[in-house]
XYZ file of N, CA and C in Angstrom:
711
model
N 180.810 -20.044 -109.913
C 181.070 -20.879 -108.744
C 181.064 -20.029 -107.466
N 180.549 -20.466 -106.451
C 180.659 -19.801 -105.131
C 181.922 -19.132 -104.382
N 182.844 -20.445 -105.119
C 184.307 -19.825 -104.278
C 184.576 -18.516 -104.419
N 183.662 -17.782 -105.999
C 184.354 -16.582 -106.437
C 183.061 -15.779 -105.873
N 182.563 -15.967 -105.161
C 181.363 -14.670 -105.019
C 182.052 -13.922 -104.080
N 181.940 -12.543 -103.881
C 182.165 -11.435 -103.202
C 182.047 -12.175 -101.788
N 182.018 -13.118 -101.243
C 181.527 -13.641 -99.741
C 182.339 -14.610 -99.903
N 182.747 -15.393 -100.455
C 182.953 -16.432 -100.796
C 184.112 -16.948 -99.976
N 184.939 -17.896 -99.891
C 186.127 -18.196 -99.211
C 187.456 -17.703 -100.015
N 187.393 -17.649 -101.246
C 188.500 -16.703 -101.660
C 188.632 -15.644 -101.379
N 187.544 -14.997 -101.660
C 187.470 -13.387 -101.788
C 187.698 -13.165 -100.646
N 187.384 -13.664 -99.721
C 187.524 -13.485 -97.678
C 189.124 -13.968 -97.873
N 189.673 -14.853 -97.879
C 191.405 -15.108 -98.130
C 191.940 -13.986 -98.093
N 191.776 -13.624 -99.755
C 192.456 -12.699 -100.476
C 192.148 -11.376 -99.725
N 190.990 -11.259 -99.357
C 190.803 -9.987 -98.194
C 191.683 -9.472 -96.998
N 191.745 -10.710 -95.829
C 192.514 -10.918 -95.223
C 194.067 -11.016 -95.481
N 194.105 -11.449 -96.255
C 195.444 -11.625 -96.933
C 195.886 -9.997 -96.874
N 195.285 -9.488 -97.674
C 195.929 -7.956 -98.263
C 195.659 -6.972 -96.832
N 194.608 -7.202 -95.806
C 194.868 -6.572 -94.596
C 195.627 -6.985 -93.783
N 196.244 -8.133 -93.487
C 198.122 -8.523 -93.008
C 198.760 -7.870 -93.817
N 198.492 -7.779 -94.689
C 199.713 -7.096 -95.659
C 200.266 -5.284 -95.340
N 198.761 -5.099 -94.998
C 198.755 -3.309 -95.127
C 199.093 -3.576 -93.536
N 198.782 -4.338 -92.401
C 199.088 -4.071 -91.374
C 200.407 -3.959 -91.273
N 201.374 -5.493 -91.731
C 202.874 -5.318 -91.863
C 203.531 -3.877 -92.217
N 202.922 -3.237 -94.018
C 203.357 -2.231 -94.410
C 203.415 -0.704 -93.381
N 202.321 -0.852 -92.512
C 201.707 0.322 -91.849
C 203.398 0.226 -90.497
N 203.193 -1.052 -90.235
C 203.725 -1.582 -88.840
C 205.383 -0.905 -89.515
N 206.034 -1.243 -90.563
C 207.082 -1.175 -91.245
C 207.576 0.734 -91.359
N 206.560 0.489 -91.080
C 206.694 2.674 -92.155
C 206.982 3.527 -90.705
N 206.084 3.052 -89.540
C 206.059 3.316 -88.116
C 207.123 3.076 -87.299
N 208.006 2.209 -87.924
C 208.886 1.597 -87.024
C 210.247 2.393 -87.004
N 210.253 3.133 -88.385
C 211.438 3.621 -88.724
C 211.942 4.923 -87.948
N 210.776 5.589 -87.614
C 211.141 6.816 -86.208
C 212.397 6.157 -85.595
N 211.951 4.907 -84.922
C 212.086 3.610 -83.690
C 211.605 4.085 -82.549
N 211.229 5.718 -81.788
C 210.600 5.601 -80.924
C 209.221 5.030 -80.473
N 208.305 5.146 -82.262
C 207.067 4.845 -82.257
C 206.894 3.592 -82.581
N 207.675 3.143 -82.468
C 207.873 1.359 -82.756
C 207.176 0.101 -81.405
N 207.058 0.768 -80.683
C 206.071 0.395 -79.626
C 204.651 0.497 -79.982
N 204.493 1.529 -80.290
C 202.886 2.118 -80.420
C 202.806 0.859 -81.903
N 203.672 1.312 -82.504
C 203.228 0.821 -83.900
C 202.918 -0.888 -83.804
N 203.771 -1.409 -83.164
C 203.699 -3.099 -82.872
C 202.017 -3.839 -82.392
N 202.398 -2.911 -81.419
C 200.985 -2.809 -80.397
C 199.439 -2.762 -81.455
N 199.909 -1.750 -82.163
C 198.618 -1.462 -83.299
C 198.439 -2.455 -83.928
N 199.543 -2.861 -84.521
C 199.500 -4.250 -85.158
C 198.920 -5.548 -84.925
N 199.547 -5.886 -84.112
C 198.852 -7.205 -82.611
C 197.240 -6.810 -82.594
N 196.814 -5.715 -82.186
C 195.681 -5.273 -82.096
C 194.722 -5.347 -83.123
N 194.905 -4.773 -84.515
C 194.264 -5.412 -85.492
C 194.165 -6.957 -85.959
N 195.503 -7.147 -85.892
C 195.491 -8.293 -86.341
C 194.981 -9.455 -85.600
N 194.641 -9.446 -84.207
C 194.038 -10.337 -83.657
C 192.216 -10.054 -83.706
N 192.130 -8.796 -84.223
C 190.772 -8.488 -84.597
C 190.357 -9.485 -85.550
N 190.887 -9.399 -86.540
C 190.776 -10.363 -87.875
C 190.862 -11.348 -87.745
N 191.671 -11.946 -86.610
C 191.997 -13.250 -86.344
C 190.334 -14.023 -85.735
N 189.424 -13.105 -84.931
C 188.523 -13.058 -84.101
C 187.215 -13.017 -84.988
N 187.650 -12.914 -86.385
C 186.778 -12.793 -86.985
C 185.354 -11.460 -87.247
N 186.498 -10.027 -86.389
C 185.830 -9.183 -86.495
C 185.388 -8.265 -87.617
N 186.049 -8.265 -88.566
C 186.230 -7.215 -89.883
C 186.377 -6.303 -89.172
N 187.875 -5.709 -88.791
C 187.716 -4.010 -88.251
C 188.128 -3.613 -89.495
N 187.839 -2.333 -89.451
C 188.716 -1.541 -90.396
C 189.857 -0.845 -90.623
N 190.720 -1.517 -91.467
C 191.977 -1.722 -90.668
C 192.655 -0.089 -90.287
N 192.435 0.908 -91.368
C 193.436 1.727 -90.936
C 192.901 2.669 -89.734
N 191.606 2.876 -89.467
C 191.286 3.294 -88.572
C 191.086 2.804 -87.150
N 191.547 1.586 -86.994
C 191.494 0.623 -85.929
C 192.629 0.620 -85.631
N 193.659 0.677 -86.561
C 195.091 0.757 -86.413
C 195.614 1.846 -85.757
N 195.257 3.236 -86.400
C 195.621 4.513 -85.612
C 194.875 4.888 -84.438
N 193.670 4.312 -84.424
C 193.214 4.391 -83.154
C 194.103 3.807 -81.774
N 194.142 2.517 -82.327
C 194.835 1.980 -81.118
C 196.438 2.151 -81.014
N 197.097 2.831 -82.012
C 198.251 3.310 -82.060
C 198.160 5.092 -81.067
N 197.039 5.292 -80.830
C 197.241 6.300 -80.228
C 196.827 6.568 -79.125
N 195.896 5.561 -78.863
C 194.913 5.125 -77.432
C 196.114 4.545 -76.490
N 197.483 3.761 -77.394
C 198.488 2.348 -76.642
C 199.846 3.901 -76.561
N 199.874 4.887 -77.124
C 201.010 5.216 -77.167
C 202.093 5.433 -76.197
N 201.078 5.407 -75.231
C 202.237 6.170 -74.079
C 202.865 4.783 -73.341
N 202.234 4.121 -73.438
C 202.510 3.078 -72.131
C 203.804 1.897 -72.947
N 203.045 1.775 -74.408
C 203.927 1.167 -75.173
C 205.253 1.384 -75.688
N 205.397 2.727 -75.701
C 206.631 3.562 -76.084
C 207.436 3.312 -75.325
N 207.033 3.441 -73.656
C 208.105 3.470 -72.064
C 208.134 2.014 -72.286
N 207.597 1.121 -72.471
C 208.238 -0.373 -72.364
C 208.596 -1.003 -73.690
N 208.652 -0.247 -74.739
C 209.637 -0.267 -76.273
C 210.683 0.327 -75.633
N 211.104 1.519 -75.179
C 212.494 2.261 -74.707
C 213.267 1.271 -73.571
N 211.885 0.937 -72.731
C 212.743 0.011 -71.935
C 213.809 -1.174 -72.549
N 212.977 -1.968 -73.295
C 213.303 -3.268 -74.391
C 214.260 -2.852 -75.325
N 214.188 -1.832 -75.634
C 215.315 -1.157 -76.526
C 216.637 -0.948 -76.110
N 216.619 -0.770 -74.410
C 218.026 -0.775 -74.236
C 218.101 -2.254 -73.785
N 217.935 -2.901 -73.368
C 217.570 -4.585 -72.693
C 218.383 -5.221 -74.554
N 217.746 -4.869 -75.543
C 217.877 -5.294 -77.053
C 219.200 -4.816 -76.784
N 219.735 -3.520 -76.755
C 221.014 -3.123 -77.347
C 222.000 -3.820 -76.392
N 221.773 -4.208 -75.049
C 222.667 -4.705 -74.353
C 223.240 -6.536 -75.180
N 222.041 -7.018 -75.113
C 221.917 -7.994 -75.529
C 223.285 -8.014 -77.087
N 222.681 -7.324 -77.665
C 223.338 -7.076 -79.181
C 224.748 -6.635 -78.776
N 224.908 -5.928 -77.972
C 226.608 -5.515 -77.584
C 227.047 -7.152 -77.065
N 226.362 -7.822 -76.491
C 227.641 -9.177 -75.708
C 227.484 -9.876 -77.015
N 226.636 -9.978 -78.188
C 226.875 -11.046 -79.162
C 227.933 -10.477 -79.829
N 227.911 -8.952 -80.133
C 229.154 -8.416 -81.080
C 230.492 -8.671 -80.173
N 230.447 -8.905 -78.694
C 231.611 -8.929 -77.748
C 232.372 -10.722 -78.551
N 230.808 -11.115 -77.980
C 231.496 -12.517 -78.422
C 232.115 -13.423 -79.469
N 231.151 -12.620 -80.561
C 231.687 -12.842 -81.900
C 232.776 -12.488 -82.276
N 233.276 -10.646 -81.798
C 234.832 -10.232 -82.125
C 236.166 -11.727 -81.720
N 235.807 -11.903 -80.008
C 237.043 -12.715 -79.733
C 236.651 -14.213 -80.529
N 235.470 -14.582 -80.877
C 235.794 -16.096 -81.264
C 234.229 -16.671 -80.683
N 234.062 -17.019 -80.678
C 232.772 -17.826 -80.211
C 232.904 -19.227 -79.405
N 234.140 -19.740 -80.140
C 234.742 -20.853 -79.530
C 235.736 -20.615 -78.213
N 236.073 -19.202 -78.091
C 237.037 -18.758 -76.913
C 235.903 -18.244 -76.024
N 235.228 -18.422 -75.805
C 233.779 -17.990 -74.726
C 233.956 -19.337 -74.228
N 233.338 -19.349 -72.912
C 233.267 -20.110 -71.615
C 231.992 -20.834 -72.135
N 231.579 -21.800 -72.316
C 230.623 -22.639 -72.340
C 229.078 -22.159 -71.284
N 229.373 -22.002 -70.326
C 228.246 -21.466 -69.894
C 227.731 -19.641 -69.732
N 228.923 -19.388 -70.356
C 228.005 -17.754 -71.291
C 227.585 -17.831 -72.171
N 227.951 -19.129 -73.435
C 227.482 -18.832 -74.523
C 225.938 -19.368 -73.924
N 225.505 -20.277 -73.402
C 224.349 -20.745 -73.175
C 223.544 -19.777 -72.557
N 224.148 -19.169 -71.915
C 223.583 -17.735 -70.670
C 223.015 -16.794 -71.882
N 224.112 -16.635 -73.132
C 223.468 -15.664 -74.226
C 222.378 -16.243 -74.965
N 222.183 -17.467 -74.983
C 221.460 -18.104 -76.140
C 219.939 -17.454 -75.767
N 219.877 -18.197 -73.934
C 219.093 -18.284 -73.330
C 218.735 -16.784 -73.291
N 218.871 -16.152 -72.580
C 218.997 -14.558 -72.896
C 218.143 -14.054 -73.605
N 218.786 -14.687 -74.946
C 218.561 -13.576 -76.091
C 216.971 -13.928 -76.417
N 216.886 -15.033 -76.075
C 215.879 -16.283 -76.962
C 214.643 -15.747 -75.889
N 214.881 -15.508 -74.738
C 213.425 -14.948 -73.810
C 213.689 -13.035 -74.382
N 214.597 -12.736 -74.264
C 214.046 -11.019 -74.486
C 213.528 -10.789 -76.073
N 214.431 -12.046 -77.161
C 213.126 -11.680 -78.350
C 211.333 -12.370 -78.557
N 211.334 -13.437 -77.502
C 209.731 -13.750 -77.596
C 208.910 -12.871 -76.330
N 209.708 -12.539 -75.665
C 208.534 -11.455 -75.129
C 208.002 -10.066 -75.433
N 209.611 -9.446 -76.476
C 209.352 -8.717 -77.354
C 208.097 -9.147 -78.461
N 207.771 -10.395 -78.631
C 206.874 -10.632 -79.731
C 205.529 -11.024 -79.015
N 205.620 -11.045 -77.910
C 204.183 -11.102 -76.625
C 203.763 -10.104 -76.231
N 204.730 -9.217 -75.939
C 204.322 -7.833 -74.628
C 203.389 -6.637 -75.224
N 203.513 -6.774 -76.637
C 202.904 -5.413 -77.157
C 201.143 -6.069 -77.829
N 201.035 -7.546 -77.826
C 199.660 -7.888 -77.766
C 199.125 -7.931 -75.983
N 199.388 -8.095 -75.300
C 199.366 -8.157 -73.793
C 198.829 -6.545 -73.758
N 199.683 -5.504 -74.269
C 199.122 -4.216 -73.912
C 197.923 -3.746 -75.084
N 197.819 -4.779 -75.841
C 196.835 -4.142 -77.074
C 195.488 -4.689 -76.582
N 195.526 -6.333 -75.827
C 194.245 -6.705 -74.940
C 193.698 -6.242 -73.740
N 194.653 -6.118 -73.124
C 194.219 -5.892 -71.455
C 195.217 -4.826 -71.216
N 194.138 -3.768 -70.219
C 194.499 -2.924 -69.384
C 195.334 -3.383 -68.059
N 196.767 -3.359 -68.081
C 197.393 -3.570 -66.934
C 198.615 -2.475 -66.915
N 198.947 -2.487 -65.676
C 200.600 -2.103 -65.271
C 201.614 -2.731 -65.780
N 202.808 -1.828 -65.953
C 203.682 -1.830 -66.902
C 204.586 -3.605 -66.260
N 204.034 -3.295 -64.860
C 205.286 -4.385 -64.378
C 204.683 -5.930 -64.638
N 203.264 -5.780 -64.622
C 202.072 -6.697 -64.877
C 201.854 -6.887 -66.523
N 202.419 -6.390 -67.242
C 202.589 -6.181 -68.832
C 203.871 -7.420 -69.524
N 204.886 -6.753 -67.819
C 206.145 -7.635 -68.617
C 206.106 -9.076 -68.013
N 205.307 -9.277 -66.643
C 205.034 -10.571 -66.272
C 204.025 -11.304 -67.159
N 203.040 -10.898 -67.616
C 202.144 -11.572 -68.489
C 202.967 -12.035 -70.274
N 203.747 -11.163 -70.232
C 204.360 -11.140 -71.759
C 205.255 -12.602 -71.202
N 206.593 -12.748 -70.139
C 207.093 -13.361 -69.869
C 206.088 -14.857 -69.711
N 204.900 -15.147 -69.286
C 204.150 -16.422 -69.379
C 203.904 -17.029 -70.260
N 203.356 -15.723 -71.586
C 202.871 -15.909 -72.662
C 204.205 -16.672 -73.507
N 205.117 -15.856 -73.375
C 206.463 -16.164 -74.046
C 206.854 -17.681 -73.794
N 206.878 -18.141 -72.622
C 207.157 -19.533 -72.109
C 206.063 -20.121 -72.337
N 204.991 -20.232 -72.450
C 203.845 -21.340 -72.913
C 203.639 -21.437 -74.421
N 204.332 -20.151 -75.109
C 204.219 -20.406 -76.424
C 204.925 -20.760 -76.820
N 206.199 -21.253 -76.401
C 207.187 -21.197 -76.743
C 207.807 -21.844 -78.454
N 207.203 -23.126 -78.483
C 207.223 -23.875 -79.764
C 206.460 -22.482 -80.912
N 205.485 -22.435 -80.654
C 204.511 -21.201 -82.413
C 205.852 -20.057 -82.063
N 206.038 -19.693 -81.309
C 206.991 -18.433 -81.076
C 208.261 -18.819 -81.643
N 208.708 -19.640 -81.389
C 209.950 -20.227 -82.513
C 209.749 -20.460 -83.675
N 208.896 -21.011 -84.012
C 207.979 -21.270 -85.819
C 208.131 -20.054 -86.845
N 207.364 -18.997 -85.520
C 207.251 -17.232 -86.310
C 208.713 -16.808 -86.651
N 209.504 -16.890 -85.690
C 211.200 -16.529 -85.418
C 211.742 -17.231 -87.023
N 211.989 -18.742 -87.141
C 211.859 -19.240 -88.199
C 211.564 -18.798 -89.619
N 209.679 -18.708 -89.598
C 209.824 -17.540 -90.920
C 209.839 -16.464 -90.950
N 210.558 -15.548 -90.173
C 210.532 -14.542 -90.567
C 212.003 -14.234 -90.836
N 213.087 -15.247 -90.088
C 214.428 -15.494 -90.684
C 214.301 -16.141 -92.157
N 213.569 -17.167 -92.358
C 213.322 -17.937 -93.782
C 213.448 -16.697 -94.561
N 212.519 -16.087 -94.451
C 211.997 -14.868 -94.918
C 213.161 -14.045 -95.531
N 213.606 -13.320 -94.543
C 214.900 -12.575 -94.624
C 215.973 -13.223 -95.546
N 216.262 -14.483 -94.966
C 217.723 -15.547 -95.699
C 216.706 -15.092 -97.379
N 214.923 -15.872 -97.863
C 214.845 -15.423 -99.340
C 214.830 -14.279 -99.762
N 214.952 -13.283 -98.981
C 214.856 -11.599 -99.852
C 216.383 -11.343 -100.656
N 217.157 -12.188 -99.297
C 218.620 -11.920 -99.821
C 219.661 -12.404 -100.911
N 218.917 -13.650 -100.605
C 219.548 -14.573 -101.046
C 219.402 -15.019 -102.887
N 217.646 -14.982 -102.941
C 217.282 -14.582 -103.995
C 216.548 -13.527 -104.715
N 217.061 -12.261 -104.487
C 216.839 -10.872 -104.818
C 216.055 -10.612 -106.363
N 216.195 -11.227 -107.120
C 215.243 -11.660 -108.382
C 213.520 -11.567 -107.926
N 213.422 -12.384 -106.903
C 212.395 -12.789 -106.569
C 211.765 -11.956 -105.399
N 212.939 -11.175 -104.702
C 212.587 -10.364 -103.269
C 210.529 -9.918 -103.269
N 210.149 -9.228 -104.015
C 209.144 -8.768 -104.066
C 207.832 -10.074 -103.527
N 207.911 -10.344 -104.338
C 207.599 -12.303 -103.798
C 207.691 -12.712 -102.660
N 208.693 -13.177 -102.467
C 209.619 -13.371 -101.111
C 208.636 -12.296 -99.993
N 209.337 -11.177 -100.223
C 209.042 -9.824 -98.958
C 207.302 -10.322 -98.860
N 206.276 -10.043 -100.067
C 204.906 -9.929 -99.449
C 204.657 -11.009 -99.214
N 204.830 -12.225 -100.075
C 204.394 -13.479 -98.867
C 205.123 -13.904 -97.267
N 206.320 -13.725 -97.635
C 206.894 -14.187 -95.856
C 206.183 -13.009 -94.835
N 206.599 -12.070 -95.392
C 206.348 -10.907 -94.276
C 204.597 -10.523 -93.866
N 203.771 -11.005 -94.879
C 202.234 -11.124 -94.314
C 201.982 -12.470 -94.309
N 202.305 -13.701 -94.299
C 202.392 -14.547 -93.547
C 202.344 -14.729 -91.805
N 204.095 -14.029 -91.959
C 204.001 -13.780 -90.923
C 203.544 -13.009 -89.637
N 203.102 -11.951 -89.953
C 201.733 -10.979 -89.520
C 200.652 -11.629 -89.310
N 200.270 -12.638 -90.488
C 198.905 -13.570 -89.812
C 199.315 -14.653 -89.089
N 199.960 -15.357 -89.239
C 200.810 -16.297 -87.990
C 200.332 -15.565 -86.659
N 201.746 -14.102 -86.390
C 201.423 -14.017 -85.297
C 200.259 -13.458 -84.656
N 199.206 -13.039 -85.380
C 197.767 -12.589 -84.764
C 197.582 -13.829 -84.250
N 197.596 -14.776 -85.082
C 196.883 -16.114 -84.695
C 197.258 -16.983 -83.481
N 198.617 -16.517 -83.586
C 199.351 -17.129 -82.216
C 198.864 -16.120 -80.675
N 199.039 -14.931 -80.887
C 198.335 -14.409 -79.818
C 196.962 -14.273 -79.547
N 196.050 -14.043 -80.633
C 194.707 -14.383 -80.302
C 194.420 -15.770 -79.488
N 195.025 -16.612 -79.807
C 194.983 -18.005 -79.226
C 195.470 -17.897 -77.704
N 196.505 -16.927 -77.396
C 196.882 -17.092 -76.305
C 195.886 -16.287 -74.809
N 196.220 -14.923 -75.954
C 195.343 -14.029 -74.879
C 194.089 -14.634 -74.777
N 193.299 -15.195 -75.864
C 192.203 -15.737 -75.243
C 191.959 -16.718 -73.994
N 193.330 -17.528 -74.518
C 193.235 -18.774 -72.602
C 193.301 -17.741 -71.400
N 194.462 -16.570 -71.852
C 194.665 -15.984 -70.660
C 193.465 -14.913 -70.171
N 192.481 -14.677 -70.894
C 191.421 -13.711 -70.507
C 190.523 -14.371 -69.643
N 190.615 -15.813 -70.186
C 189.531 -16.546 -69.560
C 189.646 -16.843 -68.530
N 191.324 -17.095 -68.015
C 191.593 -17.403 -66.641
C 191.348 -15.606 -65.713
N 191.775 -14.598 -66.671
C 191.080 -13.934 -65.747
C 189.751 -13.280 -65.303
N 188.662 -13.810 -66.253
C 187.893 -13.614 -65.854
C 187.164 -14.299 -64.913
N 187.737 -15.556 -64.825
C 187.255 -16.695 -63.259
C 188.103 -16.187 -62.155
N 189.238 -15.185 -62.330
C 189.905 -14.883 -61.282
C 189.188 -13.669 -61.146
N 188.166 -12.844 -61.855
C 187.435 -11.454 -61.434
C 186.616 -11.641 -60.543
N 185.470 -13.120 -61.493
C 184.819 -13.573 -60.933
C 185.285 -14.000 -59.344
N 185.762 -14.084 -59.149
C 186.093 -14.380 -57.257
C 186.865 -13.349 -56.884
N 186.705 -12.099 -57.612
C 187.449 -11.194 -56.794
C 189.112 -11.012 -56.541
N 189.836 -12.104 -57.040
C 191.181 -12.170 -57.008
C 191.928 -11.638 -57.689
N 191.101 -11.077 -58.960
C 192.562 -10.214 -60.058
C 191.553 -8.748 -60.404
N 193.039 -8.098 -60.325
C 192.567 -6.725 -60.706
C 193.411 -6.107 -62.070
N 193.396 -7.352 -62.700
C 193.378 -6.893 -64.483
C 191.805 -7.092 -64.869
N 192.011 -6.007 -65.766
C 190.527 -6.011 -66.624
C 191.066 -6.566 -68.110
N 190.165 -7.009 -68.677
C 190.228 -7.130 -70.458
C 189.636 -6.002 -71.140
N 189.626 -5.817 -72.155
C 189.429 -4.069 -73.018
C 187.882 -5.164 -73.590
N 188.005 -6.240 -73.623
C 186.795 -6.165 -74.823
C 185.559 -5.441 -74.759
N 184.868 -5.160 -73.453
C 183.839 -4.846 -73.606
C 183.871 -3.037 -74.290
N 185.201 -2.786 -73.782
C 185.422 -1.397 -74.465
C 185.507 -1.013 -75.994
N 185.980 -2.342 -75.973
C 186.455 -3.032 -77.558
C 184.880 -2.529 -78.225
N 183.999 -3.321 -77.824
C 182.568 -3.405 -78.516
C 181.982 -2.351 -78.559
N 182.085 -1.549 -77.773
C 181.834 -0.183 -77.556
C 182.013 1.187 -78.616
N 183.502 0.519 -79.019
C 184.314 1.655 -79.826
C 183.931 1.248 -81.146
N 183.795 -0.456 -81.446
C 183.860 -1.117 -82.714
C 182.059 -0.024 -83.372
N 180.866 -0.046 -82.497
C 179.579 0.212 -82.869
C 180.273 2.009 -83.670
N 180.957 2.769 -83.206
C 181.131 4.094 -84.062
C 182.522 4.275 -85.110
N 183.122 2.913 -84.811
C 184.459 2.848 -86.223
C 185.291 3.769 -85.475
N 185.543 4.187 -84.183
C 186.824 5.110 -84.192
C 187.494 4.446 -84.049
N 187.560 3.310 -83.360
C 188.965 2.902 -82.623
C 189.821 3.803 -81.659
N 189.320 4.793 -81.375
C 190.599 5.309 -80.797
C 190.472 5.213 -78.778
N 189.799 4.023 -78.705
C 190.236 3.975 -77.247
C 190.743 2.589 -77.361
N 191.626 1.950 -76.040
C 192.004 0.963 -76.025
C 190.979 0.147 -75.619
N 190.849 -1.002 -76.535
C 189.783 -1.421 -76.361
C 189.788 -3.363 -76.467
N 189.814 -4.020 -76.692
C 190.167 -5.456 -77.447
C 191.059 -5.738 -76.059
């Protein structure tokens, strides 16, 4: 039957499938420094919206490429987010010690709100720097748009990747299960959610190049450039 030929729609699945998988694993192993947890995200987003695009990169060399092409810029706005994260995480442990119910009604909402924009732009900002060449301050405004127009798929991902977590724990029998389907799931989710996005947003800027009004560029044509010799190692996509 066709489904099973080397081309076929399984074999392409199951392909894809196992390169979310190695991206997650790669993204996972990188993270644990935590300084390189920027670079590493970024790499991630970056492949994975490759695949999403229907490019076949290859993943591990596309990965370290752009983990090392993104490093510098991604790292200073991971360190940034990192303390922005820890602040965040100190007023929930504040609030939780006294009571949750002894908090003022409009802090707890102030935290909800808070927390709920600094973790979806955390899950925007490092595809924003894996597509387009911009400034750091132009990085966190584009992440912040992306974050608010996506807002519904960006809650979905949040969702399973808590689902996720609650089955590793909950039913530990099964964790192995659990861990590779939720967790490359969710890796292809979010390629798919940002490929979708950055693409509206490339397009608006390329009618804004076209008239001269924006001075962001997009990487793709660099992208195509790098893809013809397999290095990956400029920022490119």
């Amino acid at each position: 039957m066709k489904i099973f030929d080397i081309d076929g729609p399984l074999m392409r699945f199951l392909g894809n499938a196992f390169d979310f998988f190695m991206i997650f694993l790669l993204t996972a192993l990188l993270c644990i420094p935590v300084v390189t947890a920027g670079a590493a995200m970024t790499a991630a987003q970056y492949v994975s919206m490759k695949i999403m695009r229907k490019e076949a990169p290859k993943v591990f060399s596309s990965y370290f490429g752009a983990f090392k092409s993104n490093f510098r810029q991604a790292t200073l706005l991971w360190l940034i987010q990192l303390v922005i994260l820890a602040v965040v995480a100190f007023d929930w442990i504040y609030v939780l010690s006294i009571g949750w119910g002894n908090v003022f009604l409009i802090y707890r909402a102030f935290l909800i709100l808070a927390s709920s924009i600094v973790v979806f732009v955390n899950l925007t900002m490092y595809a924003v720097i894996a597509r387009f060449e911009m400034k750091g301050k132009d990085v966190m405004k584009t992440s912040f748009i992306l974050a608010m127009t996506n807002f519904p798929f960006l809650a979905i991902l949040v969702l399973i990747i808590g689902a996720t977590v609650f089955c590793c724990i909950w039913f530990f029998s099964l964790l192995p299960a659990f861990f590779v389907i939720g967790f490359t799931g969710a890796t292809a989710f979010h390629g798919f959610i940002m490929k979708r996005a950055c693409a509206r947003l490339e397009k608006k800027y390329e009618e804004l190049n076209d008239k001269g009004e924006s001075g962001i560029e997009s990487d793709s044509e660099s992208d195509a450039e790098s893809d013809m010799n397999e290095t990956g190692t400029e920022q490119e996509d």
